[in-house]
Structures are given as C-alpha cells and as structure tokens.
mmCIF file of N, CA and C in Angstrom:
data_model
loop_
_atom_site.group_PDB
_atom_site.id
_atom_site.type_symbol
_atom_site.label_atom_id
_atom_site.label_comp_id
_atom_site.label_asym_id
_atom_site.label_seq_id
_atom_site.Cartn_x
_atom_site.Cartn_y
_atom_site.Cartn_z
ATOM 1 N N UNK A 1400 62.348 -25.872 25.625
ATOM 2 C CA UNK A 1400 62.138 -24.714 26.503
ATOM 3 C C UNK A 1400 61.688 -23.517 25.664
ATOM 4 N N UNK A 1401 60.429 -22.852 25.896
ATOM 5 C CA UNK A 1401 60.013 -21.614 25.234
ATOM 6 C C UNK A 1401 60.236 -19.981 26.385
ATOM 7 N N UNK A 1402 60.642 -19.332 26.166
ATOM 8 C CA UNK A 1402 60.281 -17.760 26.884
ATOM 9 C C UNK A 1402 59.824 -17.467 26.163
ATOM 10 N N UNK A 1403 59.141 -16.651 26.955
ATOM 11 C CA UNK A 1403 57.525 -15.908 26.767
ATOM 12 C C UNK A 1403 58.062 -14.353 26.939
ATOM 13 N N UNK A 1404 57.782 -13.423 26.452
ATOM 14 C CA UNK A 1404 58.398 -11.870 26.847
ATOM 15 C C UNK A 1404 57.390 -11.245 26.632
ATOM 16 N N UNK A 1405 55.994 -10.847 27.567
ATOM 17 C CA UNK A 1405 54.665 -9.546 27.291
ATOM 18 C C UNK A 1405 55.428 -8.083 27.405
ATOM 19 N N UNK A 1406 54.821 -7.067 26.701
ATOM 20 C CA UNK A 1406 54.709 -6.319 26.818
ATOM 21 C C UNK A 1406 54.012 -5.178 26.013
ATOM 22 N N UNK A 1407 53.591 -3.994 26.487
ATOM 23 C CA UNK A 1407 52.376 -2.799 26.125
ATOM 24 C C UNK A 1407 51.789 -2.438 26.991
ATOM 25 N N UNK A 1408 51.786 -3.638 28.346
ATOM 26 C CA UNK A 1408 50.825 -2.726 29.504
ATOM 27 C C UNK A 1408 51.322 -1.510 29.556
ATOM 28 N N UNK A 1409 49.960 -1.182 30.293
ATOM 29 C CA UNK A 1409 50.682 0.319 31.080
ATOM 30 C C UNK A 1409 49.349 1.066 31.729
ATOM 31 N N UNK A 1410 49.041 2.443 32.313
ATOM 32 C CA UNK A 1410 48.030 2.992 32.961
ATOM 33 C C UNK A 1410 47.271 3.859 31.603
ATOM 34 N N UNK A 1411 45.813 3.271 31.593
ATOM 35 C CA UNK A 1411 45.015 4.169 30.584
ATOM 36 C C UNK A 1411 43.774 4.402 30.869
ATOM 37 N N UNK A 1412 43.433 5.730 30.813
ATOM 38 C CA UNK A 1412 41.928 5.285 31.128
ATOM 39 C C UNK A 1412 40.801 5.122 30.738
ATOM 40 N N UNK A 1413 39.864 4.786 31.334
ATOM 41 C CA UNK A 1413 38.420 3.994 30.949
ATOM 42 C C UNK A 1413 38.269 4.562 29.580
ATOM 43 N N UNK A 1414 37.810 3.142 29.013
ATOM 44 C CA UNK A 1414 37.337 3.394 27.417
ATOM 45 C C UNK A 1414 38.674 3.906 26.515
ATOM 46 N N UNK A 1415 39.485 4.019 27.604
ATOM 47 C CA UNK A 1415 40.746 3.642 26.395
ATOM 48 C C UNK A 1415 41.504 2.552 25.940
ATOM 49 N N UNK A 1416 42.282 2.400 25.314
ATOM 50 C CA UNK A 1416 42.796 0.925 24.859
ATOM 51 C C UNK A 1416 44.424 0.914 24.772
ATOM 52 N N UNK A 1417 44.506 -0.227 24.894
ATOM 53 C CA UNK A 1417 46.257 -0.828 25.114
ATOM 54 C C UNK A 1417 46.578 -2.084 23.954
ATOM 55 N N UNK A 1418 47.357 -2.197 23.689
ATOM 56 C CA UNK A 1418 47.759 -3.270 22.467
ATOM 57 C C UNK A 1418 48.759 -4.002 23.696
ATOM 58 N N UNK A 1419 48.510 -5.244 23.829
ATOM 59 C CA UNK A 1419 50.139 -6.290 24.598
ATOM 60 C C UNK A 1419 50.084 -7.187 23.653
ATOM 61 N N UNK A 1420 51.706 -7.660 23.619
ATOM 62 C CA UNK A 1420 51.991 -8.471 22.932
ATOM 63 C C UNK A 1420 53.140 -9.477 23.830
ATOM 64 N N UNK A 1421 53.284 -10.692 22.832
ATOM 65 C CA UNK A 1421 53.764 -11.034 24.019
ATOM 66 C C UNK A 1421 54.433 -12.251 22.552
ATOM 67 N N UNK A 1422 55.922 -12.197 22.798
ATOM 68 C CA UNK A 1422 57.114 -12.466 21.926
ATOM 69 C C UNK A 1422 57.687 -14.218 22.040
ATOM 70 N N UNK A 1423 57.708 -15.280 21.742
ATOM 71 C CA UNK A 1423 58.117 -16.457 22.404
ATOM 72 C C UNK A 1423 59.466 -16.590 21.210
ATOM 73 N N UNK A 1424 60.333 -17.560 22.061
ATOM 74 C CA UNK A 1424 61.588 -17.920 21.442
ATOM 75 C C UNK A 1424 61.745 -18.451 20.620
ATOM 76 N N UNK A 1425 61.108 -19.181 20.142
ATOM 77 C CA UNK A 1425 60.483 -20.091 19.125
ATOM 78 C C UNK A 1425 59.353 -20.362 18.488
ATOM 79 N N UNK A 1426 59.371 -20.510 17.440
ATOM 80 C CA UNK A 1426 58.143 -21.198 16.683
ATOM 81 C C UNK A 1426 57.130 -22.259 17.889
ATOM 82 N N UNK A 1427 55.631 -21.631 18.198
ATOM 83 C CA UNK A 1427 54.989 -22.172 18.681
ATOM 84 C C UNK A 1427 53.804 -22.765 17.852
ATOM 85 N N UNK A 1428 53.410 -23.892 17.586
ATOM 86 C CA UNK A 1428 52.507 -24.453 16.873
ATOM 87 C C UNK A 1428 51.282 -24.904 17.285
ATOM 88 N N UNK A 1429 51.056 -25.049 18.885
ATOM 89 C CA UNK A 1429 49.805 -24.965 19.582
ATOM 90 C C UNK A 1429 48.849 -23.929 19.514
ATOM 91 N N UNK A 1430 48.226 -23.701 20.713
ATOM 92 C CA UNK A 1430 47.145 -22.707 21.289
ATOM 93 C C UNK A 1430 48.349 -21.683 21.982
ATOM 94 N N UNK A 1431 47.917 -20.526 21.823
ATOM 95 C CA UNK A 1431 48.229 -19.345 22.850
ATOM 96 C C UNK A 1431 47.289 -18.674 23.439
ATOM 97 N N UNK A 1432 47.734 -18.243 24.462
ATOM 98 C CA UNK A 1432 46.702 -17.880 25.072
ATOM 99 C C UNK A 1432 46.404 -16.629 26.072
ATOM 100 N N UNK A 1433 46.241 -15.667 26.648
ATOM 101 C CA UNK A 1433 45.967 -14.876 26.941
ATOM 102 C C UNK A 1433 45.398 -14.554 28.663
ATOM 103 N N UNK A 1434 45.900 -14.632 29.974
ATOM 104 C CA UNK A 1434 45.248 -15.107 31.220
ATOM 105 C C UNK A 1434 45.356 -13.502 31.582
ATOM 106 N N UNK A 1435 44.732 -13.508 32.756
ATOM 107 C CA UNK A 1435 44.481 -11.676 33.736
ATOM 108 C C UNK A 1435 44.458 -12.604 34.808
ATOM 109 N N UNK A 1436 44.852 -11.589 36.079
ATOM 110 C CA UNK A 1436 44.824 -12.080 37.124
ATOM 111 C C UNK A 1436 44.451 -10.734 38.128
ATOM 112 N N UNK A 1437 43.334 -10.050 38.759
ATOM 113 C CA UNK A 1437 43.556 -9.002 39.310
ATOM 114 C C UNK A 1437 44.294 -9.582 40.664
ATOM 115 N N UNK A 1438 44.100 -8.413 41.925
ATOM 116 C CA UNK A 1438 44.782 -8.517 43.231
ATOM 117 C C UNK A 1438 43.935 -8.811 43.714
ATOM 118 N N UNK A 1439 44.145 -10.237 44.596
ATOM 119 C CA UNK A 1439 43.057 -10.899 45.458
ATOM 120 C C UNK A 1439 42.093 -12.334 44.466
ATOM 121 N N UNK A 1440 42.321 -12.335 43.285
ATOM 122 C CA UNK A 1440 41.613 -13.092 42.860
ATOM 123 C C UNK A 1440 42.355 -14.016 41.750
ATOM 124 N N UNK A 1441 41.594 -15.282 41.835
ATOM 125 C CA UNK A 1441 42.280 -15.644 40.291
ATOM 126 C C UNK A 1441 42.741 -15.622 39.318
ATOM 127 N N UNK A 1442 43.760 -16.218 38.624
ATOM 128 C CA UNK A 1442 44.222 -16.297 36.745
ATOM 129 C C UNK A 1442 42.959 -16.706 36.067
ATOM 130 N N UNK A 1443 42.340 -16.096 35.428
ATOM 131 C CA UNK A 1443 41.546 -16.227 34.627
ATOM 132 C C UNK A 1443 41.984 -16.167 33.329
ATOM 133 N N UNK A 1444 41.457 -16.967 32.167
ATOM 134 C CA UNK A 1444 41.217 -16.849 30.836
ATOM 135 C C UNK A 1444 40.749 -15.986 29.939
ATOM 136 N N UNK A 1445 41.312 -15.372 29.185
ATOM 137 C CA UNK A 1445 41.250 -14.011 28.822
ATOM 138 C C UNK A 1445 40.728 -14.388 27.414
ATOM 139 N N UNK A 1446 41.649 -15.084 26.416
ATOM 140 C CA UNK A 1446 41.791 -15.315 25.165
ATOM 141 C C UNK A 1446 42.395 -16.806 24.798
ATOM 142 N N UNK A 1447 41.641 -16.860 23.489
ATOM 143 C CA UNK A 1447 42.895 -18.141 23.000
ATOM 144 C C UNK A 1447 42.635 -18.257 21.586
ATOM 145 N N UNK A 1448 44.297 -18.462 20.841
ATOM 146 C CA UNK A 1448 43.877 -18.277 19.240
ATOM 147 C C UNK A 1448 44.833 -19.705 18.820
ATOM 148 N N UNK A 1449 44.610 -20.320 18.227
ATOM 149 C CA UNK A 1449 45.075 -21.700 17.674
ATOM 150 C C UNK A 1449 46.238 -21.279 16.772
ATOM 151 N N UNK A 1450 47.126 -22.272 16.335
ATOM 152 C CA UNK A 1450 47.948 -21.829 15.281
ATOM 153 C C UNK A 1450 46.944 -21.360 13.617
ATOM 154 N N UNK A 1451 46.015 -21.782 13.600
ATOM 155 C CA UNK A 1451 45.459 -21.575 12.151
ATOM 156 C C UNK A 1451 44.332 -20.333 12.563
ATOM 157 N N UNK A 1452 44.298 -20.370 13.765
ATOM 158 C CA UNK A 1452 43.718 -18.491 13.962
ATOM 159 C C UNK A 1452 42.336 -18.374 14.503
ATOM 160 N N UNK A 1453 41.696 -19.849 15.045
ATOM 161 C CA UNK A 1453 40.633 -20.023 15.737
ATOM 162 C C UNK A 1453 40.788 -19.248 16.709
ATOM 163 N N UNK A 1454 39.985 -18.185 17.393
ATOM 164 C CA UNK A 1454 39.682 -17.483 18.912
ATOM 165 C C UNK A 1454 38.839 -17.897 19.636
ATOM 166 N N UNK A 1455 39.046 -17.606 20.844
ATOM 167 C CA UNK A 1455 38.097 -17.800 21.709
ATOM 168 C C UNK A 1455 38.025 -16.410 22.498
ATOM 169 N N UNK A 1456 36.831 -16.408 23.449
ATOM 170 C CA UNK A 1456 36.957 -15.362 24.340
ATOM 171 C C UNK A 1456 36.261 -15.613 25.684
ATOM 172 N N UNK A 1457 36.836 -15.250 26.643
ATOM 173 C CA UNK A 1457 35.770 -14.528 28.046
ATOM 174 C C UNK A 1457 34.960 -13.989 27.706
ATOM 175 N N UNK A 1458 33.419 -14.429 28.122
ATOM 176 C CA UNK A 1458 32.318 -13.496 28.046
ATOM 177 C C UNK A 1458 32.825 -11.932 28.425
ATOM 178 N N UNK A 1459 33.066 -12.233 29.242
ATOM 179 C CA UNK A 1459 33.484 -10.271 29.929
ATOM 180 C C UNK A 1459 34.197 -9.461 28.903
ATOM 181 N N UNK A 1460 35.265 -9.913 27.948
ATOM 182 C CA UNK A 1460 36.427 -9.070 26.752
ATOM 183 C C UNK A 1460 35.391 -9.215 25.695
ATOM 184 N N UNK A 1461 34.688 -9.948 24.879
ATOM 185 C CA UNK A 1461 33.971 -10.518 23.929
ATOM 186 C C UNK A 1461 33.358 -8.629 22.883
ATOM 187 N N UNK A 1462 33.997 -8.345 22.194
ATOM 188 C CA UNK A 1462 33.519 -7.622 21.341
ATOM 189 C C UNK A 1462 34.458 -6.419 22.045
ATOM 190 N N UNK A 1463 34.935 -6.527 23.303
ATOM 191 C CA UNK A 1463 36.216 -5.235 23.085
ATOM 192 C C UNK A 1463 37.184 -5.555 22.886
ATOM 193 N N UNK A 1464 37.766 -7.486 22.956
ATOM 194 C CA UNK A 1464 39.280 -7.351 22.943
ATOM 195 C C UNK A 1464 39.521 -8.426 21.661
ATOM 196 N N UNK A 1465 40.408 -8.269 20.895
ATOM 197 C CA UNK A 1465 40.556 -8.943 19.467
ATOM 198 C C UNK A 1465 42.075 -9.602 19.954
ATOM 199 N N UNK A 1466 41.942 -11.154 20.122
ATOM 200 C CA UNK A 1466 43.534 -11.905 20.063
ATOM 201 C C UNK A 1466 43.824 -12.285 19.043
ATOM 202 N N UNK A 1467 45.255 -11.692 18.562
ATOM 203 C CA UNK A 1467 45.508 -12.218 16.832
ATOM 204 C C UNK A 1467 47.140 -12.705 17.386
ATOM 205 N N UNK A 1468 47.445 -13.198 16.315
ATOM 206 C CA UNK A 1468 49.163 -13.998 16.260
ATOM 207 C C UNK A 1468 49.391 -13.758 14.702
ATOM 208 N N UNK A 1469 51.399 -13.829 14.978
ATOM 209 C CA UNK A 1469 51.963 -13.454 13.954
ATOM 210 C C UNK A 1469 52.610 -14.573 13.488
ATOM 211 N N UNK A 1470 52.826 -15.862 13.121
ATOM 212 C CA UNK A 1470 53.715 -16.751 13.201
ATOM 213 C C UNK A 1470 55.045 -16.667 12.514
ATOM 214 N N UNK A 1471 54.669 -15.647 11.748
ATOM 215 C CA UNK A 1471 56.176 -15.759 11.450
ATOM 216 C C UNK A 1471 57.069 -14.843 12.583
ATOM 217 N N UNK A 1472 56.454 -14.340 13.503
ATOM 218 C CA UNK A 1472 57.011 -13.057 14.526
ATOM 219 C C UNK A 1472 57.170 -13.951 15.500
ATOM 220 N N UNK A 1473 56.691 -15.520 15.886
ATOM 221 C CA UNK A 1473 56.607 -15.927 16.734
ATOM 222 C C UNK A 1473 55.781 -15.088 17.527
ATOM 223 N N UNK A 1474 54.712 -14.116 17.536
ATOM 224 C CA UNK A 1474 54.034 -13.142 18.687
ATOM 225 C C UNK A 1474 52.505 -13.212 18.176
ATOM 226 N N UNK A 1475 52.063 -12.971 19.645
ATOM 227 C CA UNK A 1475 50.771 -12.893 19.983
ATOM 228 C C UNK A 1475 50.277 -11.653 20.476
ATOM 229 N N UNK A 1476 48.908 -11.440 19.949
ATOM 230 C CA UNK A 1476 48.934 -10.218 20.391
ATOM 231 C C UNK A 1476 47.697 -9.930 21.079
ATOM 232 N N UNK A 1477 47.053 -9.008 22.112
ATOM 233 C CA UNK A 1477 45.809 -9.187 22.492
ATOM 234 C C UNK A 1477 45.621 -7.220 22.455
ATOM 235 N N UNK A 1478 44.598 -7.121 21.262
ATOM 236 C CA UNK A 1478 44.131 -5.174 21.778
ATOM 237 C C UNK A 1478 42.811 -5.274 22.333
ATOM 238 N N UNK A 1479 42.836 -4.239 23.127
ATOM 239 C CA UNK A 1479 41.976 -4.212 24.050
ATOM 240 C C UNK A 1479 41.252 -2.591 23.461
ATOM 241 N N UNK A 1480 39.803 -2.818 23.678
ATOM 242 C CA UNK A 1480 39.635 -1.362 23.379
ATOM 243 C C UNK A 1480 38.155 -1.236 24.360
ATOM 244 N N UNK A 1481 37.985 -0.059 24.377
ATOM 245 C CA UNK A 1481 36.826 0.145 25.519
ATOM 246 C C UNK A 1481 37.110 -0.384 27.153
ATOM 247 N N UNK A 1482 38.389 0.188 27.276
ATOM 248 C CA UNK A 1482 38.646 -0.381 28.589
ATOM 249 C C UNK A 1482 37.891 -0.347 29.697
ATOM 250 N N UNK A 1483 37.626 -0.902 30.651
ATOM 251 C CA UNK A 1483 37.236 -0.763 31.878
ATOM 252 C C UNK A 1483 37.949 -0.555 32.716
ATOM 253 N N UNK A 1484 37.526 -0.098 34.721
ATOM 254 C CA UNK A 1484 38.398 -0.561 35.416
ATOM 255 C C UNK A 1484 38.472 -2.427 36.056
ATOM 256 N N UNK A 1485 37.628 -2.648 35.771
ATOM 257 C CA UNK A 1485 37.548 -4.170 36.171
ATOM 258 C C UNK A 1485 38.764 -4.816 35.533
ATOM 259 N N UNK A 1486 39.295 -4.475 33.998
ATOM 260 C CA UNK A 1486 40.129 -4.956 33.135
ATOM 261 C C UNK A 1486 41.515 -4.361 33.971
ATOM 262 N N UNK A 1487 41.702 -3.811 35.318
ATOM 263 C CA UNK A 1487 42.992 -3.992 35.648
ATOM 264 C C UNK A 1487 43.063 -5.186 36.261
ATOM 265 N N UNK A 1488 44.457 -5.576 35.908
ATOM 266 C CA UNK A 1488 44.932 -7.092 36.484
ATOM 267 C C UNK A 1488 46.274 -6.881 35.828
ATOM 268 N N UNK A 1489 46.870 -7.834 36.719
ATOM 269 C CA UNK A 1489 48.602 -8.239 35.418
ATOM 270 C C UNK A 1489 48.213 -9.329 34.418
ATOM 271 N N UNK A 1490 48.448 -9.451 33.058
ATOM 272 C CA UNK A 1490 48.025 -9.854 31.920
ATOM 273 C C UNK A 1490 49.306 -10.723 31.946
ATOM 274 N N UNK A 1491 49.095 -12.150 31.407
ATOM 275 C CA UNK A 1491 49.647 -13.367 31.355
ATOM 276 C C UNK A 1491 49.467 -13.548 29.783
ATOM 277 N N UNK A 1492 50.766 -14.219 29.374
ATOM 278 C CA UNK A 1492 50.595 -14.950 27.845
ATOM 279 C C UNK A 1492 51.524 -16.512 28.448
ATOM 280 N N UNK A 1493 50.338 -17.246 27.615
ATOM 281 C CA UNK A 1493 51.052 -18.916 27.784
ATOM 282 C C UNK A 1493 51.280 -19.459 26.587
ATOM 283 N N UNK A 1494 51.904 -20.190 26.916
ATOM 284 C CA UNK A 1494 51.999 -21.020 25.091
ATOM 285 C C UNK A 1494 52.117 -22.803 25.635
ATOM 286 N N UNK A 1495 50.945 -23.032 24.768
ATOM 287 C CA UNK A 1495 50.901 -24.683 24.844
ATOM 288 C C UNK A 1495 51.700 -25.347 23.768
ATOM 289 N N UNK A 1496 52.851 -26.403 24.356
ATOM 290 C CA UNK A 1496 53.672 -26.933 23.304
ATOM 291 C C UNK A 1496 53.074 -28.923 23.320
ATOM 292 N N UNK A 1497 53.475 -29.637 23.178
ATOM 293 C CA UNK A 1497 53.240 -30.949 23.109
ATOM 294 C C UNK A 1497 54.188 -31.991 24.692
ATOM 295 N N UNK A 1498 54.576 -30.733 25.190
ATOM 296 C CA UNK A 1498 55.395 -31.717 26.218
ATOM 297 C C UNK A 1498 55.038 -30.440 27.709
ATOM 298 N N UNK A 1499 54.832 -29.179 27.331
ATOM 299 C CA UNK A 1499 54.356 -28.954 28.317
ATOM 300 C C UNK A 1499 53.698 -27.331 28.131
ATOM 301 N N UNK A 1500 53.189 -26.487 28.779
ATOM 302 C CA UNK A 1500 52.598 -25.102 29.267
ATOM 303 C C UNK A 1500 54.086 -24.103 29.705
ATOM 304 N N UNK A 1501 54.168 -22.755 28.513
ATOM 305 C CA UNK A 1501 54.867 -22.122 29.452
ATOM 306 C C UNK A 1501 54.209 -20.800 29.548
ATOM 307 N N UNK A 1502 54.242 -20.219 30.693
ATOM 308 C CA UNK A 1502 54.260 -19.015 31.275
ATOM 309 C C UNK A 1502 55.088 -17.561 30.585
ATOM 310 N N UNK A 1503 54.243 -16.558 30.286
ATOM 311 C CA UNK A 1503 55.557 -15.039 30.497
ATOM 312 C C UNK A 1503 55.660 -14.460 32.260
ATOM 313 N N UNK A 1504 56.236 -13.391 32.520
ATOM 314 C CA UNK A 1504 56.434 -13.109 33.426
ATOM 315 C C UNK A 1504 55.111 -11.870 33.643
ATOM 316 N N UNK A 1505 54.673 -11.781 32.637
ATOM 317 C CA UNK A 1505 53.363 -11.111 32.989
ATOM 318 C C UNK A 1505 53.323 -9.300 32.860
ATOM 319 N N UNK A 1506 52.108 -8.326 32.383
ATOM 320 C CA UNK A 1506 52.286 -7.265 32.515
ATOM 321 C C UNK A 1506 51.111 -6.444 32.916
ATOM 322 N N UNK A 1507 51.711 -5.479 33.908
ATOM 323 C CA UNK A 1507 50.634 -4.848 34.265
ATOM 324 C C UNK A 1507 49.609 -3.941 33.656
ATOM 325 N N UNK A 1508 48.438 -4.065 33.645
ATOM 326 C CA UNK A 1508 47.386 -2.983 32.979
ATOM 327 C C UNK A 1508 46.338 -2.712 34.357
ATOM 328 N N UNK A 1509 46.234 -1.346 34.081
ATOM 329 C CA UNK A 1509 45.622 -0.148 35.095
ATOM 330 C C UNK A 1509 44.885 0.503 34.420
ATOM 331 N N UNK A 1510 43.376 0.467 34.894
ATOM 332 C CA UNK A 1510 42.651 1.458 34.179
ATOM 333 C C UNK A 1510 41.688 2.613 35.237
ATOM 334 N N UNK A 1511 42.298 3.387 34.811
ATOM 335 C CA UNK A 1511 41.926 4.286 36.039
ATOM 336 C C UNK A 1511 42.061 6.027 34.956
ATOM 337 N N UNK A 1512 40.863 6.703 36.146
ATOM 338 C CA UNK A 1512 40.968 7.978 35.535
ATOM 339 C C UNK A 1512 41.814 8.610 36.816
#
C-alpha cells in the first residue's frame, strides 16, 4: 500500500508559477506521474519521470512545466511556470508500483487574474 500526499496548489495568476509536490510513503521505484483534471472534462496526463529521471510531457506543459523526483524524499515534484488559465484543474500525482497504480487525493490550481 503507497499514500500519495500533493501539495503547493493554490490561486496565481497568469504567467505566474506554482511548485506541487506530492510526498509517497515509501520508496517508489516505478514511473510517477503527474494527471490535471479540469471541471467537466477528463484526467489527463500531465507528466511522467521514471525512477532514473526519464520525462515525459503533454504537448500543452512542454517547455513551461519541469517534473523532477527526489528519491531519497520519496517526492515528486512538478513547477509550473508561465501559467495559464487553461492550466486550472485539480492536479493528481500517481505512482506505478509492480502490483498496482496509486492515486493522491489531488490539489487544486487556479489561474486567474
């Protein structure tokens, strides 16, 4: 069993930036990963960084948002910079283990003037 604990959201506006991080109970040795979900629409894929530090990205974040991990912190981290308002959604961190996918409880980011 892993918990997941995000947090850094919060309300900022456009073209400003937020750091979330997001804390697991244990040593995770998979992929982590990074989901958004606005209101009305899908969990989408945000980020994903391997244990040895491979990234990936959403075309849409790609050159504003940098996903890094700490392993010895057990934490992941996603900064965001050049915000938009499109980039509000509640922000998801998952962690892939060998027996199954877990979920955080998720945090909100608002970008609004």
């Amino acid at each position: 069993q892993v918990q997941l604990v995000e947090s850094g959201g919060g309300l900022v506006q456009p073209g400003g930036s937020l750091r979330l991080s997001c804390a697991a109970s244990r040593s995770i040795f998979g992929v982590m990963y990074w989901y958004r979900q606005a209101p009305g629409k899908q969990r989408d894929l945000v980020a994903s960084i391997t244990y040895g530090g491979t990234t990936n990205y959403a075309d849409s974040v790609k050159g504003r948002f940098t996903i890094s991990r700490d392993n010895a912190k057990n934490t992941v981290y996603l900064q965001m910079n050049s915000l938009k308002s499109e980039d509000t959604a509640i922000y998801y961190c998952k962690a892939r283990t060998p027996t199954s996918d877990y979920w955080g409880q998720g945090t909100q980011v608002t970008v609004s003037s």
